[in-house]
Short mmCIF file of C-alpha atoms and ligand atoms in Angstrom, two decimals:
data_model
loop_
_atom_site.label_atom_id
_atom_site.label_comp_id
_atom_site.label_asym_id
_atom_site.label_seq_id
_atom_site.Cartn_x
_atom_site.Cartn_y
_atom_site.Cartn_z
CA LYS Y 1 -59.55 -45.52 -18.35
CA GLN Y 2 -60.16 -42.22 -20.00
CA ILE Y 3 -59.43 -40.43 -16.75
CA GLN Y 4 -56.13 -42.32 -16.48
CA GLU Y 5 -55.18 -41.46 -20.06
CA GLU Y 6 -56.06 -37.86 -19.48
CA SER Y 7 -53.96 -37.69 -16.36
CA GLU Y 8 -51.02 -39.36 -18.16
CA THR Y 9 -51.23 -36.81 -20.95
CA TYR Y 10 -51.47 -34.11 -18.33
CA VAL Y 11 -48.31 -35.36 -16.57
CA SER Y 12 -46.35 -35.84 -19.78
CA THR Y 13 -47.30 -32.35 -20.93
CA ILE Y 14 -45.86 -30.98 -17.73
CA THR Y 15 -42.67 -33.04 -17.81
CA GLY Y 16 -42.29 -32.24 -21.48
CA SER Y 17 -42.34 -28.54 -20.88
CA VAL Y 18 -39.84 -28.20 -18.01
CA ILE Y 19 -36.27 -27.11 -18.71
CA ASP Y 20 -34.68 -29.78 -16.55
CA GLY Y 21 -34.14 -33.26 -17.90
CA ILE Y 22 -36.27 -35.87 -16.16
CA ILE Y 23 -35.42 -39.56 -16.42
CA THR Y 24 -37.17 -42.37 -14.61
CA PHE Y 25 -35.59 -45.78 -14.19
CA CYS Y 26 -36.07 -49.02 -12.23
CA HIS Y 27 -33.84 -50.59 -9.59
CA LYS Y 28 -31.93 -52.46 -12.32
CA GLY Y 29 -31.13 -49.19 -13.99
CA LEU Y 30 -33.41 -49.67 -17.00
CA VAL Y 31 -34.75 -46.41 -18.33
CA GLN Y 32 -38.53 -46.12 -18.24
CA SER Y 33 -39.15 -42.62 -19.42
CA ILE Y 34 -37.26 -39.58 -20.63
CA ASN Y 35 -38.67 -36.10 -21.09
CA GLU Y 36 -37.87 -33.85 -24.01
CA SER Y 37 -35.29 -31.80 -22.18
CA ALA Y 38 -33.38 -34.94 -21.16
CA GLU Y 39 -33.45 -36.13 -24.79
CA HIS Y 40 -32.03 -32.81 -25.76
CA ILE Y 41 -29.40 -32.75 -22.99
CA PHE Y 42 -28.23 -36.30 -23.72
CA LYS Y 43 -28.69 -36.04 -27.52
CA ILE Y 44 -30.97 -39.07 -27.59
CA THR Y 45 -32.90 -39.91 -30.72
CA SER Y 46 -36.37 -41.28 -29.94
CA ASP Y 47 -35.72 -44.88 -31.08
CA GLU Y 48 -32.81 -45.22 -28.64
CA LYS Y 49 -34.61 -44.35 -25.49
CA GLN Y 50 -36.61 -47.47 -24.70
CA GLY Y 51 -34.88 -50.05 -22.54
CA SER Y 52 -31.51 -48.34 -22.43
CA SER Y 53 -29.51 -48.35 -19.22
CA ILE Y 54 -28.97 -45.24 -17.16
CA ASN Y 55 -25.31 -46.24 -16.98
CA GLU Y 56 -25.03 -44.84 -20.49
CA PHE Y 57 -25.51 -41.37 -19.07
CA THR Y 58 -22.31 -41.50 -17.08
CA THR Y 59 -18.75 -42.27 -18.12
CA ASP Y 60 -16.93 -45.48 -17.21
CA GLY Y 61 -15.26 -45.26 -13.85
CA GLU Y 62 -17.63 -42.55 -12.56
CA PRO Y 63 -20.39 -43.56 -10.14
CA SER Y 64 -23.66 -44.38 -11.91
CA PHE Y 65 -26.95 -42.63 -11.09
CA LEU Y 66 -27.94 -45.62 -8.93
CA GLU Y 67 -24.71 -45.45 -6.95
CA ILE Y 68 -25.09 -41.69 -6.58
CA PHE Y 69 -28.60 -42.24 -5.29
CA ASP Y 70 -27.35 -44.70 -2.67
CA SER Y 71 -24.49 -42.55 -1.52
CA HIS Y 72 -25.99 -39.10 -1.70
CA PHE Y 73 -29.77 -39.06 -1.79
CA ASP Y 74 -30.96 -42.20 -0.04
CA GLY Y 75 -32.27 -41.59 3.43
CA GLN Y 76 -31.46 -37.89 3.45
CA SER Y 77 -34.46 -35.85 4.41
CA ASP Y 78 -33.63 -32.75 2.41
CA PRO Y 79 -30.80 -33.52 -0.02
CA SER Y 80 -29.45 -30.68 -2.15
CA PRO Y 81 -28.69 -31.35 -5.81
CA MET Y 82 -25.14 -32.51 -6.36
CA GLU Y 83 -22.67 -31.42 -8.98
CA THR Y 84 -21.30 -34.26 -11.09
CA PHE Y 85 -20.49 -35.15 -14.67
CA ALA Y 86 -22.61 -36.84 -17.31
CA GLN Y 87 -21.98 -38.05 -20.84
CA ASP Y 88 -24.24 -37.68 -23.84
CA GLN Y 89 -24.74 -40.12 -26.68
CA GLU Y 90 -22.11 -38.34 -28.75
CA GLY Y 91 -19.52 -38.88 -26.03
CA ARG Y 92 -19.35 -35.30 -24.76
CA ILE Y 93 -18.73 -35.12 -21.00
CA PHE Y 94 -20.34 -32.15 -19.28
CA PRO Y 95 -21.10 -30.89 -15.77
CA ILE Y 96 -24.62 -31.33 -14.38
CA ASP Y 97 -26.68 -30.60 -11.31
CA LEU Y 98 -28.34 -33.87 -10.35
CA SER Y 99 -31.02 -34.85 -7.88
CA ILE Y 100 -32.55 -38.29 -7.61
CA SER Y 101 -35.56 -39.38 -5.62
CA LYS Y 102 -37.21 -42.77 -5.21
CA ILE Y 103 -40.91 -43.55 -5.12
CA GLU Y 104 -42.79 -46.84 -4.72
CA THR Y 105 -45.67 -47.51 -7.07
CA SER Y 106 -47.56 -50.78 -6.63
CA GLY Y 107 -44.62 -52.36 -4.84
CA GLU Y 108 -42.02 -51.39 -7.41
CA ALA Y 109 -39.28 -48.85 -6.88
CA VAL Y 110 -39.06 -46.05 -9.43
CA TYR Y 111 -36.17 -43.60 -9.44
CA ILE Y 112 -36.61 -40.10 -10.78
CA ALA Y 113 -33.46 -38.27 -11.84
CA ILE Y 114 -33.61 -34.55 -12.49
CA VAL Y 115 -30.71 -33.32 -14.54
CA ARG Y 116 -29.65 -29.80 -15.36
CA ASP Y 117 -26.83 -29.07 -17.80
CA ILE Y 118 -24.61 -26.49 -16.09
CA SER Y 119 -21.86 -26.16 -18.72
CA THR Y 120 -22.76 -22.54 -19.44
CA ARG Y 121 -22.80 -21.63 -15.77
CA LYS Y 122 -19.45 -23.33 -15.24
CA GLU Y 123 -17.93 -21.58 -18.22
CA PHE Y 124 -19.19 -18.29 -16.87
CA GLN Y 125 -17.68 -19.02 -13.45
CA ARG Y 126 -14.39 -19.94 -15.06
CA ALA Y 127 -14.40 -16.76 -17.12
CA LEU Y 128 -15.14 -14.80 -13.97
CA ILE Y 129 -12.23 -16.39 -12.12
CA THR Y 130 -9.92 -15.77 -15.05
CA ALA Y 131 -11.05 -12.16 -15.24
CA LYS Y 132 -10.47 -11.75 -11.49
CA GLU Y 133 -7.00 -13.27 -11.72
CA GLU Y 134 -6.24 -11.06 -14.68
CA ALA Y 135 -7.38 -7.96 -12.77
CA GLU Y 136 -5.23 -8.95 -9.79
CA ARG Y 137 -2.26 -9.50 -12.08
CA MET Y 138 -2.80 -6.09 -13.64
CA ALA Y 139 -3.04 -4.42 -10.23
CA THR Y 140 0.20 -6.05 -9.10
CA ALA Y 141 1.87 -5.07 -12.34
CA LYS Y 142 0.70 -1.50 -11.87
CA THR Y 143 1.92 -1.40 -8.28
CA ASN Y 144 5.29 -2.82 -9.23
CA PHE Y 145 5.63 -0.52 -12.19
CA LEU Y 146 4.83 2.56 -10.16
CA SER Y 147 7.09 1.63 -7.32
CA ASN Y 148 9.97 0.75 -9.65
CA MET Y 149 9.50 3.92 -11.69
CA SER Y 150 9.31 6.11 -8.60
CA HIS Y 151 12.45 4.48 -7.31
CA GLU Y 152 14.23 4.98 -10.61
CA ILE Y 153 13.19 8.61 -10.72
CA ARG Y 154 14.31 9.25 -7.16
CA THR Y 155 17.86 8.23 -7.91
CA PRO Y 156 18.57 10.90 -10.58
CA MET Y 157 16.52 13.41 -8.55
CA ASN Y 158 18.83 12.71 -5.66
CA ALA Y 159 21.67 13.76 -7.93
CA VAL Y 160 19.93 16.87 -9.24
CA ILE Y 161 19.03 18.15 -5.78
CA GLY Y 162 22.34 17.12 -4.26
CA LEU Y 163 24.44 18.80 -6.93
CA THR Y 164 22.30 21.92 -6.76
CA ASN Y 165 22.95 22.05 -3.01
CA ILE Y 166 26.66 21.77 -3.67
CA LEU Y 167 26.66 24.52 -6.29
CA LEU Y 168 24.72 26.77 -3.94
CA GLN Y 169 27.44 26.36 -1.36
CA GLU Y 170 30.27 27.15 -3.76
CA GLU Y 171 29.81 30.90 -3.84
CA PRO Y 172 27.86 31.27 -7.09
CA ARG Y 173 27.26 34.67 -8.70
CA GLN Y 174 24.04 36.44 -7.71
CA ASP Y 175 22.36 35.70 -11.07
CA GLN Y 176 23.34 32.07 -10.68
CA ILE Y 177 21.92 31.92 -7.17
CA ASP Y 178 18.43 32.70 -8.47
CA SER Y 179 18.62 30.00 -11.11
CA LEU Y 180 20.04 27.50 -8.65
CA LYS Y 181 17.32 28.27 -6.12
CA ALA Y 182 14.67 27.79 -8.81
CA LEU Y 183 16.34 24.52 -9.77
CA LYS Y 184 16.37 23.37 -6.17
CA PHE Y 185 12.74 24.37 -5.68
CA SER Y 186 11.63 22.51 -8.81
CA GLY Y 187 13.68 19.48 -7.89
CA GLU Y 188 12.18 19.31 -4.44
CA ASN Y 189 8.69 19.81 -5.84
CA LEU Y 190 9.19 16.97 -8.25
CA LEU Y 191 10.36 14.80 -5.41
CA VAL Y 192 7.19 15.60 -3.47
CA LEU Y 193 5.10 14.51 -6.45
CA ILE Y 194 7.04 11.28 -6.78
CA ASN Y 195 6.70 10.59 -3.08
CA ASP Y 196 2.96 11.23 -3.36
CA ILE Y 197 2.62 8.67 -6.10
CA LEU Y 198 4.83 6.19 -4.26
CA ASP Y 199 2.85 6.69 -1.07
CA TYR Y 200 -0.49 6.38 -2.77
CA ASN Y 201 0.69 3.21 -4.36
CA LYS Y 202 1.93 1.81 -1.06
CA ILE Y 203 -1.37 2.63 0.58
CA GLU Y 204 -3.32 1.01 -2.25
CA SER Y 205 -1.32 -2.17 -2.10
CA GLY Y 206 -1.57 -2.30 1.70
CA LYS Y 207 2.18 -2.08 2.18
CA LEU Y 208 2.16 0.87 4.52
CA GLU Y 209 3.23 0.47 8.14
CA PHE Y 210 2.88 2.83 11.06
CA GLU Y 211 5.39 3.52 13.77
CA LYS Y 212 4.75 3.89 17.46
CA ILE Y 213 7.49 6.06 18.89
CA ASP Y 214 7.81 8.98 21.29
CA PHE Y 215 7.75 12.41 19.72
CA GLY Y 216 7.13 16.03 20.61
CA LEU Y 217 4.07 17.78 19.22
CA LYS Y 218 6.03 21.03 19.26
CA ASP Y 219 8.62 19.48 16.94
CA ILE Y 220 5.87 18.62 14.49
CA VAL Y 221 4.43 22.11 14.68
CA GLN Y 222 7.88 23.61 14.22
CA SER Y 223 8.65 21.52 11.19
CA ILE Y 224 5.34 22.49 9.60
CA ASN Y 225 6.04 26.12 10.35
CA LYS Y 226 9.50 25.81 8.89
CA GLY Y 227 8.24 24.25 5.69
CA LEU Y 228 5.14 26.36 5.14
CA GLY Y 229 5.72 29.52 7.16
CA VAL Y 230 7.56 31.21 4.31
CA LYS Y 231 4.70 30.50 1.90
CA ALA Y 232 2.18 32.00 4.31
CA GLU Y 233 4.40 35.02 4.85
CA LYS Y 234 4.72 35.61 1.12
CA LYS Y 235 0.93 35.63 0.77
CA LYS Y 236 0.66 37.82 3.89
CA ILE Y 237 -1.48 35.24 5.63
CA LYS Y 238 -1.23 34.69 9.37
CA LEU Y 239 -0.17 31.15 10.24
CA ASP Y 240 -1.18 30.25 13.80
CA PHE Y 241 -0.68 27.18 15.94
CA VAL Y 242 -2.76 26.42 19.01
CA LEU Y 243 -1.89 23.67 21.48
CA GLY Y 244 -4.92 23.35 23.77
CA GLN Y 245 -5.03 22.82 27.51
CA GLY Y 246 -3.95 19.42 28.69
CA VAL Y 247 -2.45 18.38 25.36
CA PRO Y 248 0.70 16.47 26.35
CA ARG Y 249 3.88 17.83 24.84
CA VAL Y 250 5.21 14.35 24.16
CA ILE Y 251 3.05 11.58 22.72
CA MET Y 252 3.45 8.18 21.09
CA GLY Y 253 2.58 7.50 17.47
CA ASP Y 254 3.89 7.94 13.96
CA PRO Y 255 5.40 11.43 13.70
CA THR Y 256 6.29 11.11 10.00
CA ARG Y 257 2.73 10.30 8.97
CA LEU Y 258 1.21 12.91 11.27
CA THR Y 259 3.55 15.54 9.82
CA GLN Y 260 2.61 14.41 6.32
CA ILE Y 261 -1.12 14.66 7.08
CA LEU Y 262 -0.83 18.09 8.70
CA ASN Y 263 1.52 19.38 6.00
CA ASN Y 264 -1.04 18.37 3.39
CA LEU Y 265 -3.90 20.12 5.18
CA VAL Y 266 -2.01 23.26 6.19
CA GLY Y 267 -0.38 23.39 2.74
CA ASN Y 268 -3.78 23.25 1.07
CA ALA Y 269 -5.19 25.83 3.46
CA ILE Y 270 -2.42 28.29 2.57
CA LYS Y 271 -2.74 27.45 -1.12
CA PHE Y 272 -6.45 28.20 -1.20
CA THR Y 273 -6.41 31.30 1.01
CA GLU Y 274 -5.72 34.78 -0.33
CA LYS Y 275 -6.19 36.80 2.82
CA GLY Y 276 -6.79 36.21 6.49
CA SER Y 277 -5.35 33.31 8.41
CA VAL Y 278 -4.66 29.63 8.63
CA THR Y 279 -4.78 27.99 12.05
CA LEU Y 280 -3.70 24.56 13.20
CA ASP Y 281 -5.55 23.85 16.42
CA ILE Y 282 -4.83 20.77 18.53
CA GLN Y 283 -7.09 19.93 21.47
CA LEU Y 284 -7.28 17.07 23.94
CA GLU Y 285 -10.59 15.31 23.50
CA GLU Y 286 -10.26 12.38 25.87
CA LYS Y 287 -7.74 10.43 27.88
CA VAL Y 288 -8.36 6.86 29.00
CA ASN Y 289 -5.44 5.08 30.67
CA ASP Y 290 -2.65 4.97 28.08
CA ASP Y 291 -4.77 6.22 25.19
CA LEU Y 292 -5.22 9.81 24.13
CA TRP Y 293 -7.68 11.20 21.63
CA LEU Y 294 -6.43 14.40 20.04
CA ASN Y 295 -8.61 16.61 17.89
CA PHE Y 296 -6.80 18.35 15.03
CA ARG Y 297 -8.34 21.24 13.14
CA VAL Y 298 -6.95 23.15 10.19
CA ILE Y 299 -9.01 26.29 9.77
CA ASP Y 300 -8.64 28.74 6.89
CA THR Y 301 -10.38 31.88 5.69
CA GLY Y 302 -9.92 30.99 2.04
CA ILE Y 303 -12.01 30.44 -1.05
CA GLY Y 304 -13.94 27.53 0.44
CA ILE Y 305 -15.34 24.54 -1.38
CA PRO Y 306 -18.68 24.47 -3.25
CA GLU Y 307 -21.17 22.25 -1.45
CA ASP Y 308 -21.65 19.88 -4.38
CA LYS Y 309 -17.88 19.27 -4.49
CA LEU Y 310 -17.47 18.52 -0.78
CA ASP Y 311 -18.14 14.81 -1.20
CA HIS Y 312 -15.58 14.42 -3.96
CA ILE Y 313 -12.49 16.24 -2.80
CA PHE Y 314 -11.20 13.18 -0.96
CA GLU Y 315 -11.22 11.10 -4.12
CA SER Y 316 -7.98 10.56 -6.01
CA PHE Y 317 -7.00 13.05 -8.68
CA THR Y 318 -9.88 15.39 -7.83
CA GLN Y 319 -9.41 19.13 -7.98
CA THR Y 320 -12.31 21.54 -7.76
CA ASN Y 321 -10.59 24.65 -8.96
CA SER Y 322 -8.54 24.33 -12.10
CA THR Y 323 -7.36 27.96 -12.15
CA ILE Y 324 -5.77 27.68 -8.72
CA THR Y 325 -4.36 24.28 -9.53
CA ARG Y 326 -2.70 25.66 -12.64
CA LYS Y 327 -1.30 28.46 -10.54
CA TYR Y 328 -0.06 26.42 -7.60
CA GLY Y 329 0.23 22.90 -8.94
CA GLY Y 330 -0.82 19.75 -7.13
CA THR Y 331 -1.64 16.19 -8.00
CA GLY Y 332 -5.10 15.92 -6.50
CA LEU Y 333 -3.70 13.07 -4.43
CA GLY Y 334 -3.01 15.00 -1.22
CA LEU Y 335 -6.44 14.61 0.35
CA ALA Y 336 -6.88 11.04 -0.90
CA ILE Y 337 -3.61 10.09 0.80
CA THR Y 338 -4.52 12.03 3.93
CA LYS Y 339 -7.88 10.29 4.14
CA ARG Y 340 -6.36 6.83 3.74
CA LEU Y 341 -3.52 7.55 6.17
CA LEU Y 342 -6.11 8.46 8.77
CA GLU Y 343 -8.41 5.55 7.96
CA LEU Y 344 -5.52 3.15 8.42
CA GLN Y 345 -5.09 4.63 11.91
CA GLY Y 346 -8.78 4.27 12.71
CA SER Y 347 -9.64 7.91 12.16
CA GLU Y 348 -11.77 9.82 9.69
CA ILE Y 349 -11.18 13.19 8.09
CA LYS Y 350 -14.10 15.59 7.88
CA VAL Y 351 -14.59 18.98 6.34
CA SER Y 352 -16.96 21.87 6.76
CA SER Y 353 -16.71 24.70 4.33
CA LYS Y 354 -18.47 27.75 2.96
CA GLU Y 355 -17.60 29.36 -0.32
CA ASP Y 356 -15.71 32.65 0.06
CA VAL Y 357 -15.70 32.22 3.84
CA GLY Y 358 -13.30 29.37 4.45
CA SER Y 359 -12.82 25.70 5.21
CA THR Y 360 -12.11 23.61 8.27
CA PHE Y 361 -10.61 20.15 7.93
CA TYR Y 362 -10.70 18.14 11.15
CA PHE Y 363 -10.11 14.68 12.58
CA THR Y 364 -9.63 12.94 15.89
CA LEU Y 365 -6.59 10.70 16.17
CA LYS Y 366 -5.90 8.15 18.87
CA VAL Y 367 -2.32 8.32 20.07
CA GLY Y 368 -0.44 6.85 23.03
CA VAL Y 369 0.62 8.45 26.29
CA SER Y 370 4.40 8.81 26.41
CA LYS Y 371 6.52 8.36 29.51
CA LYS Y 372 9.17 10.69 28.15
CA LYS Y 373 9.66 14.40 28.74
CA VAL Y 374 10.47 16.99 26.08
CA LYS Y 375 14.05 17.21 27.32
CA ASP Y 376 14.47 13.45 26.79
CA LEU Y 377 13.81 13.90 23.13
CA HIS Y 378 16.62 14.69 20.84
CA ASN Y 379 15.71 18.18 19.73
CA LEU Y 380 16.32 18.39 16.02
CA ALA Y 381 15.08 21.93 15.56
CA GLU Y 382 17.55 23.33 18.04
CA GLU Y 383 20.55 21.73 16.42
CA GLU Y 384 19.43 22.29 12.88
CA GLY Y 385 21.77 24.26 10.70
CA LEU Y 386 24.81 23.75 12.88
CA LEU Y 387 27.09 21.56 10.82
CA ARG Y 388 29.86 19.70 12.62
CA THR Y 389 33.35 19.67 11.23
CA PHE Y 390 35.82 16.82 11.40
CA ASN Y 391 39.60 16.37 11.43
CA GLY Y 392 40.31 14.18 8.47
CA GLU Y 393 38.76 11.04 9.99
CA LYS Y 394 38.62 8.35 7.34
CA ILE Y 395 35.33 6.74 6.41
CA LEU Y 396 34.17 4.37 3.69
CA LEU Y 397 31.39 5.30 1.30
CA VAL Y 398 29.74 2.28 -0.31
CA GLU Y 399 27.57 3.41 -3.21
CA ASP Y 400 27.19 2.13 -6.76
CA ASN Y 401 25.73 5.25 -8.34
CA LYS Y 402 28.45 7.54 -9.69
CA VAL Y 403 26.50 10.77 -9.29
CA ASN Y 404 25.54 9.88 -5.74
CA GLN Y 405 29.22 9.21 -5.08
CA ILE Y 406 30.09 12.70 -6.29
CA VAL Y 407 27.32 14.36 -4.30
CA ALA Y 408 28.07 12.55 -1.06
CA SER Y 409 31.82 12.86 -1.28
CA ARG Y 410 31.68 16.60 -1.96
CA PHE Y 411 29.75 17.08 1.27
CA LEU Y 412 31.91 14.70 3.26
CA LYS Y 413 35.09 16.42 2.10
CA LYS Y 414 33.64 19.82 2.86
CA TRP Y 415 32.98 18.71 6.43
CA GLY Y 416 36.59 17.67 6.82
CA LEU Y 417 36.26 13.91 6.37
CA SER Y 418 38.48 11.83 4.14
CA MET Y 419 37.08 8.80 2.42
CA ASP Y 420 37.45 5.80 0.20
CA ILE Y 421 34.67 4.80 -2.17
CA ALA Y 422 33.55 1.25 -2.84
CA ASP Y 423 31.35 0.63 -5.89
CA ASN Y 424 29.57 -2.30 -4.30
CA GLY Y 425 29.31 -4.37 -1.13
CA LYS Y 426 31.91 -6.89 -2.22
CA ILE Y 427 34.62 -4.26 -2.67
CA ALA Y 428 33.59 -2.81 0.71
CA THR Y 429 34.22 -6.12 2.47
CA GLU Y 430 37.74 -6.13 1.02
CA LEU Y 431 38.50 -2.48 1.80
CA VAL Y 432 37.47 -2.69 5.47
CA GLN Y 433 40.09 -5.39 5.98
CA GLU Y 434 42.88 -3.39 4.35
CA ASN Y 435 42.10 -0.03 5.97
CA GLU Y 436 41.18 1.50 9.29
CA TYR Y 437 37.81 3.24 8.87
CA MET Y 438 35.99 5.14 11.57
CA LEU Y 439 32.62 4.57 9.90
CA VAL Y 440 30.91 3.06 6.86
CA LEU Y 441 28.09 4.64 4.85
CA MET Y 442 26.34 1.72 3.19
CA ASP Y 443 23.96 1.91 0.26
CA LEU Y 444 21.48 -0.98 0.33
CA GLN Y 445 20.68 -1.87 -3.27
CA MET Y 446 23.88 -2.52 -5.20
CA PRO Y 447 25.05 -4.93 -7.88
CA GLU Y 448 27.41 -7.81 -7.04
CA MET Y 449 26.73 -7.67 -3.29
CA ASP Y 450 24.03 -5.60 -1.58
CA GLY Y 451 24.40 -3.59 1.62
CA TYR Y 452 22.65 -6.10 3.88
CA THR Y 453 24.93 -8.95 2.79
CA ALA Y 454 28.07 -6.82 3.01
CA THR Y 455 27.16 -5.80 6.56
CA LYS Y 456 26.59 -9.41 7.57
CA VAL Y 457 29.96 -10.40 6.08
CA ILE Y 458 31.74 -7.56 7.89
CA ARG Y 459 30.07 -8.39 11.21
CA GLN Y 460 31.27 -11.99 10.92
CA MET Y 461 34.89 -11.05 10.32
CA ASP Y 462 37.47 -11.86 12.99
CA GLY Y 463 38.23 -9.08 15.40
CA GLU Y 464 36.39 -6.73 17.71
CA LYS Y 465 36.73 -3.78 15.34
CA PHE Y 466 34.47 -5.43 12.76
CA GLU Y 467 31.87 -5.96 15.40
CA LYS Y 468 32.04 -2.31 16.50
CA LEU Y 469 32.61 -0.52 13.21
CA PRO Y 470 29.67 1.89 12.85
CA ILE Y 471 27.69 1.18 9.69
CA ILE Y 472 25.01 3.63 8.59
CA ALA Y 473 22.57 2.57 5.88
CA LEU Y 474 21.75 4.96 3.05
CA THR Y 475 18.20 3.99 2.14
CA ALA Y 476 16.07 5.16 -0.73
CA SER Y 477 13.01 3.73 1.00
CA ALA Y 478 11.30 5.38 3.94
CA LEU Y 479 9.51 2.18 4.93
CA ALA Y 480 9.52 1.18 8.57
CA LEU Y 481 10.14 -2.36 7.36
CA THR Y 482 13.43 -1.31 5.78
CA ARG Y 483 14.46 0.32 9.02
CA ILE Y 484 13.73 -2.86 10.97
CA LYS Y 485 15.67 -4.92 8.45
CA VAL Y 486 18.58 -2.47 8.64
CA LYS Y 487 18.72 -2.92 12.41
CA GLU Y 488 18.38 -6.68 12.28
CA THR Y 489 21.25 -6.93 9.83
CA GLY Y 490 23.52 -5.27 12.34
CA MET Y 491 23.68 -1.72 11.03
CA ASP Y 492 23.75 1.09 13.54
CA GLY Y 493 21.45 3.58 11.89
CA HIS Y 494 20.10 4.89 8.62
CA VAL Y 495 19.87 8.07 6.61
CA SER Y 496 17.31 8.31 3.86
CA LYS Y 497 18.21 9.32 0.33
CA PRO Y 498 18.20 11.92 -1.08
CA PHE Y 499 19.94 12.76 2.19
CA LYS Y 500 19.51 16.06 3.94
CA PRO Y 501 23.06 17.34 4.47
CA VAL Y 502 22.37 18.31 8.10
CA GLU Y 503 20.89 14.91 8.92
CA LEU Y 504 23.83 13.04 7.45
CA ASN Y 505 26.29 15.40 9.11
CA HIS Y 506 24.71 14.94 12.54
CA LYS Y 507 24.45 11.22 12.24
CA ILE Y 508 28.13 10.91 11.37
CA ALA Y 509 29.00 13.28 14.22
CA LYS Y 510 27.09 11.13 16.69
CA PHE Y 511 29.26 8.17 15.82
CA LEU Y 512 32.58 9.92 15.46
CA HIS Y 513 32.28 12.38 18.35
CA GLY Y 514 29.74 10.89 20.66
CA ASP Y 515 28.74 7.63 22.19
CA ARG Y 516 27.32 5.59 19.34
CA ARG Y 517 25.02 3.66 21.65
CA THR Y 518 22.93 6.77 22.18
CA VAL Y 519 21.99 6.97 18.52
CA GLU Y 520 18.66 5.37 17.64
P1 ADP C 601 -4.18 19.13 -4.72
O1 ADP C 601 -2.87 18.47 -4.97
O2 ADP C 601 -4.84 19.60 -5.95
O3 ADP C 601 -4.12 20.15 -3.64
P2 ADP C 601 -5.78 17.68 -2.81
O4 ADP C 601 -6.24 16.27 -2.83
O5 ADP C 601 -4.91 18.10 -1.69
O6 ADP C 601 -5.08 17.92 -4.20
O7 ADP C 601 -7.04 18.61 -2.86
C1 ADP C 601 -8.06 18.34 -3.77
C2 ADP C 601 -8.86 19.58 -4.05
O8 ADP C 601 -9.66 19.93 -2.92
C3 ADP C 601 -8.04 20.79 -4.35
O9 ADP C 601 -7.59 20.84 -5.68
C4 ADP C 601 -9.03 21.92 -4.03
O10 ADP C 601 -9.90 22.10 -5.10
C5 ADP C 601 -9.81 21.34 -2.86
N1 ADP C 601 -9.29 21.82 -1.55
C6 ADP C 601 -8.48 21.17 -0.70
N2 ADP C 601 -8.21 21.90 0.41
C7 ADP C 601 -8.86 23.06 0.27
C8 ADP C 601 -8.99 24.25 1.08
N3 ADP C 601 -8.39 24.37 2.28
N4 ADP C 601 -9.77 25.24 0.60
C9 ADP C 601 -10.38 25.14 -0.59
N5 ADP C 601 -10.30 24.05 -1.40
C10 ADP C 601 -9.55 23.01 -0.98
#
């Protein structure tokens, strides 16, 4: 007897000290014992506990512990605790983890329910989810803000740069030329910064797409040389380009992004080099069927990068040398963008550098074999600078922004075109019916009716001329997606804003002088 009492005390000491609530009950649901934790969880005062029913621990309409045992725990060899709800004596309903097992003692079934109050855990999970949702909302808000702001800034910048270009062409005095050139330079610099931010934002939000088109490597090299050659010359640095043996002249990939990456690296190399040379070296690494692996190296003899900074230069907004940055500017985003642009194309940028000796940035990019020859490609560099003139052909400019209207029409008039201006897409759809236009320049985002809708309306008008009328989109976005949408809507081409006079001039010439089917 004493042994039995001792062992009962022993057992009740154990059950009394565990955190989980333990309740035993018979097959009729009458409670036989409750440990201290269960009393606490269910707010039971000691005189209530004898003979109460376990149904009191659940709310009406919810399955009782006995039903839960039958449906969830009975017969299962290794049942996991289940999440359900319980109710305490004060009527509070709360989430619990519950497991129930059944034992037979001297022919009678005893059920043992182990209950853990998980309200705190649940609250924590809910808080976590809310915090995550909040963070996602903030990230979206940030992305939207940045992309809207960049867009808003581009529009006036378009005007500043465009009007500066016009003034430069209107025979300014020598002292004005210098100011205008400085204005143009600053404007273009600002645009680069804005594009950087816009790009970074696009990359971060996963909205960036890559093209796969034929392009000439020489064209890329030439455009880099054109943009950065003058800077190198001014610093008396040699700028060299090496196209290795077996590197195909025409390849398939995204020329815009490749140019951007190389411009960043070569630009940096020139920026951080005071004497010596900067070399862009392109070598064929491997060719398997239709895939090519090209190794790009940008080698400079500049100031180099301290070893402890090497790991960090690819992070956003990181600059190792504040003196140089103050001197030459920069956002600290260039390398971060470059790294991500390469990562998104399955490549990785690497650097080796020694202080006061120089740096080499290198990566291997997979591109496609092209079936085209150099002569098949429309050679921009060759034609650059040669503006076409027209004989008073009439075109329609659809653009809601007044300053953009002024900028564009000054150029168009200068080239010998005459034009009408529509403030929005709706007016454009009316004007094309009343007049004979040779071509339409169509802004995309406009009040009243946007450029996509206006184009669709025009294409559906009666008569062959509305089907054939060349429509060129003026887009503020450089996204491939926009270009696809432009094509799908039935437009014949696009020019990005702020437009480069030569590009706009040539595009119009293609349609007015040449066979429009050859464009794009
Ligand atoms: P930034 O706009 O400042 O050039 P980047 O992301 O392009 O931003 O470069 C980050 C930093 O990495 C630079 O500020 C500079 O300290 C360092 N860096 C990049 N390229 C070179 C280079 N070729 N030689 C020396 N330092 C470089």
